Amino acid sequence: MRRSLAGCMLLGYVASGWAAGADAPAEAEIPMLDRSRALVHDFTEGVARHVDSWFGDKPFEQGGKVSGQIGFKFLSRQQEKPDASFRFGARLDMPNVKEKTYLFFGQENERELLTDQPEPFTRHELLLPEDRKEDQTFFAGLGYALRDSIDFRAGLRSGIKPYAHARYRKDWRLGERNRLEFRETVFWNRKDGVGSTTSLNFGHGISRSLAFHWQLAGTISDETDGLAWSNSIGIFKNFGDLRSLSLEGLIGGTTAGSDNVSETGVRAIWKQPVYRDWTLVEVSLGHFWPQGDAKDDNERGWALGVGFKILF
């Protein structure tokens, strides 16, 4: 199930009358993007309030909240057709459901959803095109947060296909300037059986606005012959006001083939707000070199991506 920008906006407008009493004397004075964001938020909160009422009479204001994001990315790689992708996700915390239980739903790359792939190594961050029918999936499920570091999720994706995650996250401060983030996700789905995705992110603060990061992720499952891994090393510069610039070297591959490395590349990303602090733009520029069995001089080249994200 895939929604376009127009479809998402239409959904918000259709839901507006149901989500909250819509008196609109000042509506004409509110910019369209603000109204659209408010409608999506109100619709999502309306769903949360309705579902929460099934479990008790506690007012939603006593601990209830919703949050989410809508993302669009347009990209072009040499030797590939231009592509556009859409992602949507929301989390619903409800007071009548147990304190640490929440609902979630959205649309995501199916493979990355199932394996809980870290964002820096997703296809849209690597500027790789997606097949809209084959790669994207709509999902929904129930999550439970045990303490602050353990999270359980079980859900369904398109076609009533079940999947489950058990995720552990831990951060360590290694002195004043060093930080290590660890995440381990054990997953299950019918396609892969049981598997796990491990990710590490080491950061070193060079100054108050400049940092070095080394990130690593690996995925293995019952259906894979080896470990699929990704690695990045880069410098991240913060300019304040949510503006940042990063420059990274990338390498990835799998241990199952005759050549462990399948691609290397470099990537630069600029991020900044474009309207308010909840509307962000991301411009990515990369150059990639296929390696090993995938090596082909005709497939090396530049890639450009422009993404927009709306938080609600």
CSV table of N, CA, C and O in Angstrom, one decimal, residues 14-118:
chain,number,residue,atom,x,y,z
A,14,VAL,N,-10.0,15.0,4.7
A,14,VAL,CA,-11.2,14.2,4.9
A,14,VAL,C,-11.4,14.0,6.4
A,14,VAL,O,-12.5,14.0,6.9
A,15,ALA,N,-10.2,13.8,7.1
A,15,ALA,CA,-10.3,13.5,8.5
A,15,ALA,C,-10.6,14.7,9.4
A,15,ALA,O,-10.9,14.6,10.6
A,16,SER,N,-10.4,15.9,8.8
A,16,SER,CA,-10.4,17.1,9.7
A,16,SER,C,-11.7,17.4,10.4
A,16,SER,O,-11.7,17.8,11.5
A,17,GLY,N,-12.8,17.1,9.8
A,17,GLY,CA,-14.1,17.3,10.4
A,17,GLY,C,-14.3,16.3,11.6
A,17,GLY,O,-15.0,16.6,12.5
A,18,TRP,N,-13.7,15.1,11.5
A,18,TRP,CA,-13.9,14.1,12.5
A,18,TRP,C,-12.9,14.3,13.6
A,18,TRP,O,-13.2,14.0,14.8
A,19,ALA,N,-11.7,14.8,13.3
A,19,ALA,CA,-10.7,14.8,14.3
A,19,ALA,C,-11.0,15.8,15.5
A,19,ALA,O,-10.7,15.5,16.6
A,20,ALA,N,-11.5,16.9,15.2
A,20,ALA,CA,-11.8,17.9,16.2
A,20,ALA,C,-12.8,18.9,15.6
A,20,ALA,O,-12.8,19.2,14.4
A,21,GLY,N,-13.6,19.5,16.4
A,21,GLY,CA,-14.5,20.5,15.9
A,21,GLY,C,-13.9,21.6,15.2
A,21,GLY,O,-13.1,22.4,15.7
A,22,ALA,N,-14.1,21.7,13.9
A,22,ALA,CA,-13.3,22.6,13.1
A,22,ALA,C,-13.9,24.0,12.9
A,22,ALA,O,-14.5,24.3,11.9
A,23,ASP,N,-13.9,24.8,13.9
A,23,ASP,CA,-14.2,26.2,13.6
A,23,ASP,C,-13.1,26.9,13.0
A,23,ASP,O,-12.0,26.8,13.4
A,24,ALA,N,-13.4,27.6,11.9
A,24,ALA,CA,-12.3,28.1,11.1
A,24,ALA,C,-12.3,29.6,10.8
A,24,ALA,O,-12.1,30.0,9.7
A,25,PRO,N,-12.6,30.4,11.8
A,25,PRO,CA,-12.6,31.8,11.5
A,25,PRO,C,-11.2,32.3,11.1
A,25,PRO,O,-11.0,33.1,10.2
A,26,ALA,N,-10.1,31.7,11.8
A,26,ALA,CA,-8.8,32.2,11.6
A,26,ALA,C,-8.1,31.2,10.6
A,26,ALA,O,-6.9,31.4,10.4
A,27,GLU,N,-8.8,30.3,10.0
A,27,GLU,CA,-8.1,29.3,9.2
A,27,GLU,C,-7.4,29.9,8.0
A,27,GLU,O,-6.3,29.5,7.6
A,28,ALA,N,-8.1,30.9,7.4
A,28,ALA,CA,-7.5,31.5,6.2
A,28,ALA,C,-6.1,32.2,6.5
A,28,ALA,O,-5.3,32.4,5.7
A,29,GLU,N,-5.9,32.5,7.8
A,29,GLU,CA,-4.7,33.2,8.2
A,29,GLU,C,-3.6,32.2,8.5
A,29,GLU,O,-2.4,32.6,8.6
A,30,ILE,N,-3.9,30.9,8.6
A,30,ILE,CA,-2.9,29.9,8.8
A,30,ILE,C,-2.3,29.4,7.5
A,30,ILE,O,-3.1,29.0,6.7
A,31,PRO,N,-1.0,29.3,7.4
A,31,PRO,CA,-0.4,28.8,6.1
A,31,PRO,C,-0.9,27.4,5.9
A,31,PRO,O,-1.1,26.6,6.8
A,32,MET,N,-1.0,27.0,4.6
A,32,MET,CA,-1.5,25.7,4.2
A,32,MET,C,-0.7,24.6,4.8
A,32,MET,O,-1.2,23.6,5.2
A,33,LEU,N,0.7,24.7,4.8
A,33,LEU,CA,1.5,23.6,5.4
A,33,LEU,C,1.2,23.4,6.9
A,33,LEU,O,1.2,22.3,7.3
A,34,ASP,N,1.0,24.5,7.6
A,34,ASP,CA,0.7,24.4,9.0
A,34,ASP,C,-0.7,23.7,9.2
A,34,ASP,O,-0.8,22.8,10.1
A,35,ARG,N,-1.7,24.0,8.4
A,35,ARG,CA,-3.0,23.4,8.5
A,35,ARG,C,-2.9,21.9,8.1
A,35,ARG,O,-3.5,21.1,8.8
A,36,SER,N,-2.1,21.6,7.1
A,36,SER,CA,-2.0,20.2,6.7
A,36,SER,C,-1.3,19.4,7.8
A,36,SER,O,-1.8,18.3,8.1
A,37,ARG,N,-0.3,19.9,8.3
A,37,ARG,CA,0.4,19.2,9.4
A,37,ARG,C,-0.5,19.0,10.6
A,37,ARG,O,-0.6,17.9,11.2
A,38,ALA,N,-1.3,20.1,11.0
A,38,ALA,CA,-2.2,20.0,12.1
A,38,ALA,C,-3.3,18.9,11.8
A,38,ALA,O,-3.7,18.2,12.7
A,39,LEU,N,-3.8,18.9,10.6
A,39,LEU,CA,-4.8,17.9,10.2
A,39,LEU,C,-4.3,16.4,10.3
A,39,LEU,O,-5.0,15.6,10.8
A,40,VAL,N,-3.1,16.2,9.9
A,40,VAL,CA,-2.5,14.9,10.0
A,40,VAL,C,-2.3,14.5,11.5
A,40,VAL,O,-2.6,13.4,11.9
A,41,HIS,N,-1.8,15.5,12.3
A,41,HIS,CA,-1.7,15.2,13.7
A,41,HIS,C,-3.0,14.9,14.4
A,41,HIS,O,-3.1,14.0,15.1
A,42,ASP,N,-4.0,15.8,14.0
A,42,ASP,CA,-5.3,15.6,14.7
A,42,ASP,C,-6.0,14.3,14.3
A,42,ASP,O,-6.6,13.6,15.1
A,43,PHE,N,-5.8,13.9,13.0
A,43,PHE,CA,-6.3,12.6,12.6
A,43,PHE,C,-5.7,11.5,13.3
A,43,PHE,O,-6.3,10.6,13.8
A,44,THR,N,-4.3,11.5,13.4
A,44,THR,CA,-3.6,10.5,14.2
A,44,THR,C,-4.0,10.4,15.6
A,44,THR,O,-4.2,9.4,16.2
A,45,GLU,N,-4.2,11.6,16.2
A,45,GLU,CA,-4.6,11.7,17.6
A,45,GLU,C,-6.0,11.2,17.8
A,45,GLU,O,-6.4,10.5,18.8
A,46,GLY,N,-6.9,11.5,16.8
A,46,GLY,CA,-8.2,10.9,16.8
A,46,GLY,C,-8.3,9.4,16.8
A,46,GLY,O,-9.1,8.8,17.6
A,47,VAL,N,-7.4,8.8,16.0
A,47,VAL,CA,-7.3,7.3,16.0
A,47,VAL,C,-6.9,6.9,17.4
A,47,VAL,O,-7.4,5.9,18.0
A,48,ALA,N,-5.9,7.5,18.0
A,48,ALA,CA,-5.4,7.1,19.3
A,48,ALA,C,-6.4,7.2,20.4
A,48,ALA,O,-6.6,6.3,21.2
A,49,ARG,N,-7.2,8.3,20.4
A,49,ARG,CA,-8.2,8.5,21.4
A,49,ARG,C,-9.3,7.4,21.2
A,49,ARG,O,-9.8,6.9,22.2
A,50,HIS,N,-9.7,7.1,20.0
A,50,HIS,CA,-10.7,6.2,19.8
A,50,HIS,C,-10.3,4.8,20.2
A,50,HIS,O,-11.1,4.1,20.9
A,51,VAL,N,-9.1,4.4,19.8
A,51,VAL,CA,-8.6,3.0,20.3
A,51,VAL,C,-8.4,3.0,21.8
A,51,VAL,O,-8.8,2.0,22.4
A,52,ASP,N,-7.9,4.1,22.3
A,52,ASP,CA,-7.7,4.1,23.8
A,52,ASP,C,-9.0,4.0,24.6
A,52,ASP,O,-9.0,3.4,25.7
A,53,SER,N,-10.1,4.5,24.1
A,53,SER,CA,-11.3,4.4,24.8
A,53,SER,C,-11.9,3.0,24.9
A,53,SER,O,-12.7,2.7,25.7
A,54,TRP,N,-11.3,2.1,24.1
A,54,TRP,CA,-11.7,0.7,24.2
A,54,TRP,C,-11.2,0.0,25.5
A,54,TRP,O,-11.8,-0.9,26.0
A,55,PHE,N,-10.2,0.6,26.1
A,55,PHE,CA,-9.5,0.0,27.2
A,55,PHE,C,-9.8,0.6,28.6
A,55,PHE,O,-9.4,0.1,29.6
A,56,GLY,N,-10.6,1.7,28.6
A,56,GLY,CA,-10.9,2.4,29.9
A,56,GLY,C,-11.4,3.8,29.7
A,56,GLY,O,-11.6,4.3,28.6
A,57,ASP,N,-11.7,4.4,30.8
A,57,ASP,CA,-12.3,5.8,30.8
A,57,ASP,C,-11.3,6.9,31.2
A,57,ASP,O,-11.7,8.0,31.4
A,58,LYS,N,-10.0,6.6,31.3
A,58,LYS,CA,-9.0,7.6,31.7
A,58,LYS,C,-8.9,8.6,30.6
A,58,LYS,O,-8.8,8.2,29.4
A,59,PRO,N,-9.0,9.9,30.9
A,59,PRO,CA,-8.9,10.9,29.9
A,59,PRO,C,-7.5,10.8,29.1
A,59,PRO,O,-6.5,10.5,29.7
A,60,PHE,N,-7.6,11.0,27.8
A,60,PHE,CA,-6.4,10.9,27.0
A,60,PHE,C,-5.4,11.9,27.4
A,60,PHE,O,-4.2,11.7,27.2
A,61,GLU,N,-5.8,13.1,27.9
A,61,GLU,CA,-4.8,14.1,28.3
A,61,GLU,C,-3.9,13.7,29.4
A,61,GLU,O,-2.9,14.3,29.7
A,62,GLN,N,-4.3,12.6,30.1
A,62,GLN,CA,-3.4,12.1,31.2
A,62,GLN,C,-2.4,11.1,30.7
A,62,GLN,O,-2.4,9.9,31.0
A,63,GLY,N,-1.5,11.6,29.9
A,63,GLY,CA,-0.4,10.8,29.5
A,63,GLY,C,-0.4,10.4,28.0
A,63,GLY,O,0.5,9.7,27.5
A,64,GLY,N,-1.5,10.7,27.3
A,64,GLY,CA,-1.6,10.3,25.9
A,64,GLY,C,-0.9,11.3,25.0
A,64,GLY,O,-0.9,12.5,25.2
A,65,LYS,N,-0.3,10.8,24.0
A,65,LYS,CA,0.4,11.7,23.0
A,65,LYS,C,0.6,10.9,21.7
A,65,LYS,O,0.7,9.6,21.7
A,66,VAL,N,0.8,11.6,20.6
A,66,VAL,CA,1.1,11.0,19.3
A,66,VAL,C,2.3,11.7,18.7
A,66,VAL,O,2.5,12.9,18.9
A,67,SER,N,3.1,11.0,18.0
A,67,SER,CA,4.2,11.7,17.2
A,67,SER,C,4.5,10.9,16.0
A,67,SER,O,4.2,9.7,15.9
A,68,GLY,N,5.1,11.5,15.0
A,68,GLY,CA,5.3,10.8,13.8
A,68,GLY,C,6.0,11.7,12.8
A,68,GLY,O,6.4,12.9,13.0
A,69,GLN,N,6.2,11.2,11.6
A,69,GLN,CA,6.9,11.9,10.5
A,69,GLN,C,6.4,11.4,9.1
A,69,GLN,O,6.0,10.3,9.0
A,70,ILE,N,6.4,12.4,8.2
A,70,ILE,CA,6.2,12.1,6.8
A,70,ILE,C,7.4,12.4,6.0
A,70,ILE,O,7.9,13.6,6.2
A,71,GLY,N,7.9,11.5,5.2
A,71,GLY,CA,9.2,11.8,4.5
A,71,GLY,C,9.0,11.5,3.0
A,71,GLY,O,8.4,10.5,2.6
A,72,PHE,N,9.6,12.4,2.2
A,72,PHE,CA,9.7,12.2,0.7
A,72,PHE,C,11.1,12.4,0.3
A,72,PHE,O,11.8,13.2,0.8
A,73,LYS,N,11.5,11.5,-0.6
A,73,LYS,CA,12.9,11.7,-1.1
A,73,LYS,C,12.9,11.4,-2.6
A,73,LYS,O,12.4,10.4,-3.1
A,74,PHE,N,13.6,12.3,-3.4
A,74,PHE,CA,13.8,12.2,-4.8
A,74,PHE,C,15.2,12.0,-5.0
A,74,PHE,O,16.1,12.8,-4.5
A,75,LEU,N,15.6,11.0,-5.8
A,75,LEU,CA,17.0,10.7,-6.1
A,75,LEU,C,17.3,10.3,-7.5
A,75,LEU,O,16.4,9.8,-8.2
A,76,SER,N,18.5,10.5,-7.9
A,76,SER,CA,18.9,10.1,-9.2
A,76,SER,C,20.4,9.6,-9.1
A,76,SER,O,21.2,10.3,-8.5
A,77,ARG,N,20.6,8.4,-9.7
A,77,ARG,CA,21.9,7.8,-9.8
A,77,ARG,C,22.3,7.7,-11.2
A,77,ARG,O,21.4,7.3,-12.0
A,78,GLN,N,23.5,7.9,-11.6
A,78,GLN,CA,24.0,7.6,-12.9
A,78,GLN,C,23.7,6.1,-13.3
A,78,GLN,O,23.9,5.3,-12.4
A,79,GLN,N,23.3,5.9,-14.5
A,79,GLN,CA,22.9,4.6,-15.0
A,79,GLN,C,21.6,4.1,-14.4
A,79,GLN,O,21.2,2.9,-14.7
A,80,GLU,N,20.9,4.9,-13.6
A,80,GLU,CA,19.6,4.5,-13.1
A,80,GLU,C,18.5,5.5,-13.4
A,80,GLU,O,18.9,6.7,-13.6
A,81,LYS,N,17.3,5.1,-13.5
A,81,LYS,CA,16.2,6.1,-13.7
A,81,LYS,C,16.0,6.9,-12.4
A,81,LYS,O,16.1,6.3,-11.3
A,82,PRO,N,15.6,8.2,-12.5
A,82,PRO,CA,15.2,8.9,-11.3
A,82,PRO,C,14.1,8.2,-10.6
A,82,PRO,O,13.3,7.6,-11.1
A,83,ASP,N,14.1,8.4,-9.2
A,83,ASP,CA,13.2,7.7,-8.4
A,83,ASP,C,12.7,8.6,-7.3
A,83,ASP,O,13.4,9.6,-6.9
A,84,ALA,N,11.6,8.3,-6.7
A,84,ALA,CA,11.0,9.0,-5.6
A,84,ALA,C,10.5,8.0,-4.6
A,84,ALA,O,9.9,6.9,-5.0
A,85,SER,N,10.7,8.2,-3.3
A,85,SER,CA,10.2,7.3,-2.3
A,85,SER,C,9.4,8.1,-1.2
A,85,SER,O,9.6,9.3,-1.0
A,86,PHE,N,8.5,7.4,-0.5
A,86,PHE,CA,7.6,8.0,0.5
A,86,PHE,C,7.7,7.1,1.7
A,86,PHE,O,7.7,5.9,1.6
A,87,ARG,N,7.9,7.7,2.9
A,87,ARG,CA,7.9,7.0,4.1
A,87,ARG,C,7.0,7.7,5.1
A,87,ARG,O,7.0,9.0,5.2
A,88,PHE,N,6.3,7.0,5.9
A,88,PHE,CA,5.4,7.5,6.9
A,88,PHE,C,5.4,6.6,8.2
A,88,PHE,O,5.5,5.4,8.1
A,89,GLY,N,5.5,7.2,9.3
A,89,GLY,CA,5.5,6.5,10.6
A,89,GLY,C,4.9,7.3,11.7
A,89,GLY,O,5.0,8.5,11.8
A,90,ALA,N,4.2,6.6,12.6
A,90,ALA,CA,3.6,7.3,13.8
A,90,ALA,C,3.6,6.3,15.0
A,90,ALA,O,3.5,5.1,14.8
A,91,ARG,N,3.7,6.9,16.1
A,91,ARG,CA,3.7,6.2,17.4
A,91,ARG,C,2.6,6.8,18.3
A,91,ARG,O,2.5,8.0,18.4
A,92,LEU,N,1.8,5.9,18.9
A,92,LEU,CA,0.6,6.4,19.7
A,92,LEU,C,0.8,5.8,21.1
A,92,LEU,O,0.7,4.6,21.3
A,93,ASP,N,1.0,6.8,22.0
A,93,ASP,CA,1.0,6.4,23.5
A,93,ASP,C,-0.4,6.7,24.0
A,93,ASP,O,-0.8,7.9,23.9
A,94,MET,N,-1.0,5.7,24.7
A,94,MET,CA,-2.3,5.8,25.2
A,94,MET,C,-2.5,5.5,26.7
A,94,MET,O,-2.0,4.5,27.1
A,95,PRO,N,-3.1,6.4,27.4
A,95,PRO,CA,-3.1,6.2,28.9
A,95,PRO,C,-3.9,5.0,29.4
A,95,PRO,O,-3.6,4.5,30.5
A,96,ASN,N,-4.9,4.6,28.7
A,96,ASN,CA,-5.7,3.5,29.1
A,96,ASN,C,-5.1,2.1,28.8
A,96,ASN,O,-5.5,1.1,29.4
A,97,VAL,N,-4.1,2.1,27.9
A,97,VAL,CA,-3.3,1.0,27.6
A,97,VAL,C,-2.2,1.0,28.7
A,97,VAL,O,-1.9,2.1,29.2
A,98,LYS,N,-1.6,-0.1,29.0
A,98,LYS,CA,-0.5,-0.1,30.0
A,98,LYS,C,0.5,1.0,29.7
A,98,LYS,O,0.8,1.3,28.5
A,99,GLU,N,1.1,1.6,30.7
A,99,GLU,CA,1.9,2.8,30.6
A,99,GLU,C,3.0,2.7,29.6
A,99,GLU,O,3.3,3.6,28.9
A,100,LYS,N,3.6,1.5,29.4
A,100,LYS,CA,4.7,1.4,28.5
A,100,LYS,C,4.4,0.7,27.2
A,100,LYS,O,5.2,0.3,26.4
A,101,THR,N,3.1,0.5,26.9
A,101,THR,CA,2.6,-0.1,25.7
A,101,THR,C,2.2,1.0,24.7
A,101,THR,O,1.6,1.9,25.1
A,102,TYR,N,2.4,0.8,23.4
A,102,TYR,CA,2.1,1.8,22.4
A,102,TYR,C,1.7,1.1,21.1
A,102,TYR,O,2.1,-0.1,20.9
A,103,LEU,N,1.0,1.8,20.3
A,103,LEU,CA,0.7,1.3,18.9
A,103,LEU,C,1.6,2.1,17.9
A,103,LEU,O,2.0,3.2,18.2
A,104,PHE,N,1.8,1.5,16.8
A,104,PHE,CA,2.6,2.1,15.7
A,104,PHE,C,2.1,1.7,14.4
A,104,PHE,O,1.5,0.6,14.2
A,105,PHE,N,2.3,2.5,13.4
A,105,PHE,CA,1.9,2.2,12.0
A,105,PHE,C,2.6,3.1,11.1
A,105,PHE,O,3.2,4.1,11.5
A,106,GLY,N,2.7,2.7,9.8
A,106,GLY,CA,3.3,3.6,8.8
A,106,GLY,C,3.6,2.8,7.5
A,106,GLY,O,3.0,1.8,7.2
A,107,GLN,N,4.5,3.4,6.7
A,107,GLN,CA,4.9,2.8,5.4
A,107,GLN,C,6.4,2.9,5.3
A,107,GLN,O,7.0,3.9,5.6
A,108,GLU,N,7.1,1.8,5.0
A,108,GLU,CA,8.5,1.7,5.0
A,108,GLU,C,9.0,0.7,4.0
A,108,GLU,O,8.2,-0.1,3.4
A,109,ASN,N,10.3,0.7,3.7
A,109,ASN,CA,10.9,-0.3,2.9
A,109,ASN,C,10.8,-1.7,3.7
A,109,ASN,O,11.1,-1.8,4.8
A,110,GLU,N,10.2,-2.7,3.0
A,110,GLU,CA,9.9,-3.9,3.7
A,110,GLU,C,11.1,-4.6,4.3
A,110,GLU,O,11.1,-5.0,5.5
A,111,ARG,N,12.1,-4.7,3.5
A,111,ARG,CA,13.3,-5.5,4.0
A,111,ARG,C,13.9,-4.7,5.2
A,111,ARG,O,14.3,-5.4,6.2
A,112,GLU,N,14.0,-3.4,5.1
A,112,GLU,CA,14.6,-2.7,6.2
A,112,GLU,C,13.7,-2.7,7.5
A,112,GLU,O,14.2,-2.6,8.6
A,113,LEU,N,12.4,-2.7,7.3
A,113,LEU,CA,11.5,-2.8,8.4
A,113,LEU,C,11.7,-4.2,9.1
A,113,LEU,O,11.8,-4.2,10.3
A,114,LEU,N,11.7,-5.2,8.3
A,114,LEU,CA,11.8,-6.6,8.9
A,114,LEU,C,13.1,-6.8,9.7
A,114,LEU,O,13.2,-7.4,10.7
A,115,THR,N,14.2,-6.2,9.2
A,115,THR,CA,15.6,-6.5,9.8
A,115,THR,C,16.0,-5.3,10.7
A,115,THR,O,17.0,-5.4,11.3
A,116,ASP,N,15.2,-4.3,10.8
A,116,ASP,CA,15.5,-3.1,11.7
A,116,ASP,C,16.8,-2.5,11.3
A,116,ASP,O,17.7,-2.3,12.1
A,117,GLN,N,16.9,-2.2,10.0
A,117,GLN,CA,18.2,-1.7,9.5
A,117,GLN,C,18.4,-0.2,10.0
A,117,GLN,O,17.5,0.6,10.0
A,118,PRO,N,19.6,0.1,10.5
A,118,PRO,CA,19.9,1.5,10.9
A,118,PRO,C,19.7,2.5,9.8
A,118,PRO,O,20.1,2.1,8.6
